[in-house]
Structures are given as C-alpha cells and as structure tokens.
Amino acid sequence: MPEKILVVEDESKIARFLELELKHEGYEVEIASDGRTGLERIQNGDFNLVVLDLMLPLMSGIEVCRRVRKFSDIPIIMLTAKDDISDKVMGLDSGADDYVTKPFAIEELLARIRVALKRKAAMKKENADETIACGKLVLSKLQHKVTYDGEEIPLSKKEYDLLLYFMENRGIVLDREKLIENVWGYDFIGDTNVTDVYVRYLRSKIDQKYGVSFIRTIRGVGYIFEYQE
C-alpha cells in the first residue's frame, strides 16, 4: 500500500507541482491550501508524512506544527522562503523533523522525504520499552519522556532527539557534523551552529537547573556527554 503524504501549501502552482512529482514517485497525495484545513486533515486522516509550508493563511505552519505535536509524531518537513537561522530553529523547535528552503530542487525534497519515512519505520522496529539512565537523569523511549530525580523535563522534539543521541553515545566526542547527520537526519549544508543552539537549550534545562555537568564542550571539535557511575 503506498505511503500517504499531505502537502499543506497555499501557492497553487507549487502545490500542484509537488502533487505531480510525489504521485510520480508512487505516493498518495492530498493537498490543503491553508493551515487550519491542514491541521484538520492531519487530525482526521491517516498520513505517513506532512510537507508543511511555513507561511500559510488562517494558521501559520509553526502553529500547525505545534498543535500536531500535541497528538502525533508524524514526520513533518517544513517549506520556508526564509533562510535565516532563527526561522530554521523556530521551525525545528516547533516539532518539524526537517526543513527545505525555497526555491528547492525536487530531488532534495524527495531525498529528505525518504530519509524521514525510513527513520520513522526504524523507530517502530525499536524496542519501545527501552530506558536509558545516567544517574538521576532518565530517558524513557516508551513514554518519550525525560526526568531528573523523578521530575519531568519539558523538551521539544529536537531537544529530546539530541539528548537521546548524546546519551546513547556517552563518553564519545561528537563533532557538529556528526550531530547534524544523526539527529537531523541529513547532510546539512550551511551553518552547523544550530547544534550549539540546542546544546544551550539542554544545558539550561538540565545542567544549569540541577547543578550537574553532563554536556562538556570540546573546544574546536564539538561536545561529549559524560556520566560517571
């Protein structure tokens, strides 16, 4: 059965272009032309992935993403005409798995769709019951939740993904390129400082709040997550 993709895009020419290209690749495709309709389709439909424009009438892509993340972990790839790092961070922080800046090559978007769908399928095969603990810091894959000494730590999707990768690779020095490749799931072209932004988020919510030191900067290289039993 073909995988089903929802395209939420208000520019009719782009929406039609994406519909034709995705159908050519064997996907089932539905189109929504505003954010509110897109959200309703996601709530009521059975989609495998969403291609979501950032600037939409009635409800922005950012708001759609935030609301979707309250009830679903469906892969979301955001389309944006903005190329500023803050807009990219905002999109990822709202729960998007990836983003593509307009104008884009269709081959790039198709590749990122394949990566997102493969990652989702791989996650389903994992043992969802797995828990990772570093002292009082506990990450539950089953509940998609992180706690410290029993207190839940509110994390965005990308903060959670980054912490999970750190905890799974504790004691290993990880450079920014490796973090981008494994957490964001694609070969990032451009500024890798987005990793620094998310490390700061994690430090403020964990290290600084609880007076611990899990994430250490390796100057000129990247980061290491350390915990001694």
Coordinates of C-alpha atoms in Angstrom, one line a residue:
M1 CA 0.0 0.0 0.0
P2 CA 1.5 3.4 -1.0
E3 CA 2.5 5.8 1.7
K4 CA 0.3 8.8 2.0
I5 CA 1.6 12.4 2.1
L6 CA -0.3 15.6 2.9
V7 CA 1.0 18.8 1.3
V8 CA -0.1 22.0 3.1
E9 CA 0.8 24.8 0.7
D10 CA -1.2 27.9 -0.3
E11 CA 0.7 28.6 -3.6
S12 CA -1.4 26.6 -6.1
K13 CA 1.4 26.2 -8.6
I14 CA 3.8 24.8 -6.0
A15 CA 1.1 22.6 -4.5
R16 CA 0.3 21.2 -8.0
F17 CA 3.9 20.7 -8.8
L18 CA 4.5 18.8 -5.6
E19 CA 1.4 16.7 -6.1
L20 CA 2.5 15.6 -9.6
E21 CA 6.1 14.8 -8.5
L22 CA 5.1 12.9 -5.4
K23 CA 2.5 10.9 -7.3
H24 CA 5.1 10.1 -9.9
E25 CA 7.3 8.7 -7.1
G26 CA 4.4 6.4 -6.1
Y27 CA 3.0 8.3 -3.1
E28 CA -0.7 9.0 -2.4
V29 CA -1.1 12.8 -2.1
E30 CA -3.6 15.2 -0.7
I31 CA -3.5 19.0 -0.8
A32 CA -4.6 21.6 1.8
S33 CA -4.3 25.3 1.0
D34 CA -4.4 26.8 4.5
G35 CA -3.1 25.9 7.9
R36 CA -6.5 25.3 9.6
T37 CA -7.6 22.9 6.9
G38 CA -4.2 21.2 7.0
L39 CA -4.5 20.7 10.8
E40 CA -8.0 19.2 10.4
R41 CA -6.7 16.8 7.7
I42 CA -3.9 15.6 9.9
Q43 CA -6.3 15.1 12.9
N44 CA -8.8 13.1 10.8
G45 CA -6.6 11.5 8.2
D46 CA -4.1 8.6 8.1
F47 CA -1.0 10.2 6.7
N48 CA 2.6 8.9 6.8
L49 CA 4.2 12.4 6.3
V50 CA 3.4 16.1 6.0
V51 CA 5.0 18.7 3.8
L52 CA 4.2 21.9 5.5
D53 CA 4.7 25.5 4.3
L54 CA 5.8 28.0 6.9
M55 CA 3.7 31.0 5.7
L56 CA 0.1 29.9 5.4
P57 CA -3.3 31.7 5.6
L58 CA -5.6 31.2 8.7
M59 CA -2.9 29.4 10.7
S60 CA 0.9 29.5 10.3
G61 CA 3.0 26.4 9.7
I62 CA 4.7 26.9 13.0
E63 CA 1.3 26.9 14.8
V64 CA 0.1 23.9 12.9
C65 CA 3.3 22.0 13.8
R66 CA 3.0 22.9 17.5
R67 CA -0.6 21.7 17.6
V68 CA 0.2 18.5 15.7
R69 CA 2.9 17.6 18.2
K70 CA 0.4 17.5 21.0
F71 CA -1.2 14.4 19.5
S72 CA 1.1 13.0 16.8
D73 CA 4.7 12.3 16.0
I74 CA 4.1 12.1 12.2
P75 CA 7.2 13.2 10.2
I76 CA 6.9 16.9 9.2
I77 CA 9.1 18.6 6.6
M78 CA 8.7 22.3 6.6
L79 CA 9.0 24.5 3.5
T80 CA 10.2 28.1 4.0
A81 CA 11.1 31.0 1.9
K82 CA 13.1 32.3 4.8
D83 CA 16.8 31.4 5.1
D84 CA 17.6 32.9 8.5
I85 CA 18.9 30.6 11.2
S86 CA 16.3 31.8 13.7
D87 CA 13.5 30.8 11.4
K88 CA 15.0 27.4 10.9
V89 CA 15.5 26.9 14.6
M90 CA 11.9 28.1 15.2
G91 CA 10.6 25.5 12.7
L92 CA 12.6 22.7 14.2
D93 CA 11.8 23.8 17.8
S94 CA 8.0 23.7 17.0
G95 CA 8.4 20.0 16.1
A96 CA 9.4 19.8 12.5
D97 CA 11.7 17.0 11.6
D98 CA 13.4 18.8 8.7
Y99 CA 13.1 21.9 6.5
V100 CA 13.7 22.9 2.9
T101 CA 14.3 26.5 1.9
K102 CA 12.6 27.8 -1.2
P103 CA 13.5 27.6 -4.0
F104 CA 14.4 24.0 -3.7
A105 CA 15.4 21.1 -6.0
I106 CA 12.6 18.5 -6.0
E107 CA 15.3 15.8 -5.8
E108 CA 16.5 17.2 -2.5
L109 CA 12.9 17.2 -1.1
L110 CA 12.3 13.7 -2.3
A111 CA 15.5 12.5 -0.6
R112 CA 14.6 14.1 2.7
I113 CA 11.1 12.5 2.5
R114 CA 12.7 9.1 2.0
V115 CA 15.0 9.7 5.0
A116 CA 12.2 10.8 7.2
L117 CA 10.0 7.8 6.3
K118 CA 12.8 5.4 6.8
R119 CA 13.6 6.9 10.2
K120 CA 10.0 6.6 11.3
A121 CA 9.9 3.0 10.1
A122 CA 13.1 2.2 12.0
M123 CA 11.8 3.8 15.2
K124 CA 8.7 1.5 15.1
K125 CA 11.0 -1.5 15.0
E126 CA 12.9 -0.5 18.0
N127 CA 12.1 -1.8 21.4
A128 CA 9.9 1.0 22.6
D129 CA 10.3 -0.2 26.2
E130 CA 13.9 0.8 26.4
T131 CA 15.0 3.2 29.1
I132 CA 18.4 5.0 29.3
A133 CA 19.6 6.2 32.7
C134 CA 22.5 8.3 33.7
G135 CA 22.2 8.6 37.5
K136 CA 19.1 10.6 38.2
L137 CA 18.7 11.6 34.5
V138 CA 16.3 9.0 32.9
L139 CA 15.1 8.9 29.3
S140 CA 12.1 6.7 28.5
K141 CA 11.7 5.8 24.8
L142 CA 8.3 4.2 25.6
Q143 CA 6.9 7.4 27.1
H144 CA 9.1 9.8 25.0
K145 CA 9.8 11.5 28.4
V146 CA 12.9 12.7 30.3
T147 CA 13.1 13.1 34.0
Y148 CA 15.6 14.1 36.6
D149 CA 15.2 12.7 40.1
G150 CA 11.6 12.0 39.1
E151 CA 10.8 15.5 37.9
E152 CA 9.8 15.6 34.2
I153 CA 11.9 17.9 32.0
P154 CA 9.8 19.5 29.2
L155 CA 11.8 19.1 25.9
S156 CA 11.0 19.9 22.3
K157 CA 11.2 17.1 19.8
K158 CA 14.7 18.1 18.6
E159 CA 15.9 18.6 22.2
Y160 CA 14.7 15.1 23.0
D161 CA 16.3 13.7 19.9
L162 CA 19.6 15.4 20.6
L163 CA 19.7 14.2 24.2
L164 CA 18.8 10.7 23.2
Y165 CA 21.8 10.7 20.8
F166 CA 24.1 12.1 23.4
M167 CA 23.0 9.5 26.0
E168 CA 23.3 6.6 23.5
N169 CA 26.9 7.8 22.7
R170 CA 28.0 8.9 26.1
G171 CA 31.8 9.1 26.6
I172 CA 32.3 9.7 22.8
V173 CA 33.4 13.1 21.4
L174 CA 30.8 14.1 18.8
D175 CA 31.5 16.9 16.3
R176 CA 28.8 19.2 15.0
E177 CA 28.7 17.5 11.6
K178 CA 28.0 14.1 13.2
L179 CA 25.3 15.6 15.4
I180 CA 23.6 17.2 12.4
E181 CA 23.8 14.0 10.4
N182 CA 22.5 11.7 13.1
V183 CA 20.0 13.9 14.9
W184 CA 18.6 15.9 12.0
G185 CA 19.0 13.0 9.6
Y186 CA 20.5 14.6 6.6
D187 CA 23.8 16.0 5.3
F188 CA 23.4 19.6 6.5
I189 CA 24.7 22.3 4.0
G190 CA 25.4 25.6 5.7
D191 CA 25.7 26.8 9.3
T192 CA 26.0 24.0 11.8
N193 CA 25.6 26.4 14.7
V194 CA 22.0 25.1 15.1
T195 CA 23.6 22.3 17.2
D196 CA 25.1 24.9 19.6
V197 CA 21.7 26.5 20.0
Y198 CA 20.2 23.2 21.0
V199 CA 23.0 22.3 23.3
R200 CA 22.4 25.6 25.1
Y201 CA 18.7 24.7 25.5
L202 CA 19.6 21.3 27.0
R203 CA 22.2 22.8 29.4
S204 CA 19.7 25.4 30.6
K205 CA 17.1 22.7 31.2
I206 CA 19.3 20.1 32.8
D207 CA 22.9 21.0 33.6
Q208 CA 22.2 24.5 34.9
K209 CA 18.8 23.8 36.5
Y210 CA 20.1 20.8 38.5
G211 CA 23.7 21.8 39.1
V212 CA 25.1 18.9 37.1
S213 CA 27.6 18.7 34.2
F214 CA 26.6 16.2 31.6
I215 CA 27.4 18.0 28.4
R216 CA 31.0 19.2 28.0
T217 CA 32.4 21.3 25.1
I218 CA 35.5 20.0 23.4
R219 CA 37.0 23.2 22.0
G220 CA 37.4 23.2 18.3
V221 CA 35.7 19.8 17.9
G222 CA 32.3 19.5 19.4
Y223 CA 30.7 18.0 22.5
I224 CA 30.9 15.0 24.8
F225 CA 28.2 13.7 27.1
E226 CA 29.8 12.4 30.3
Y227 CA 28.5 10.4 33.2
Q228 CA 30.5 8.5 35.8
E229 CA 28.7 5.7 37.7

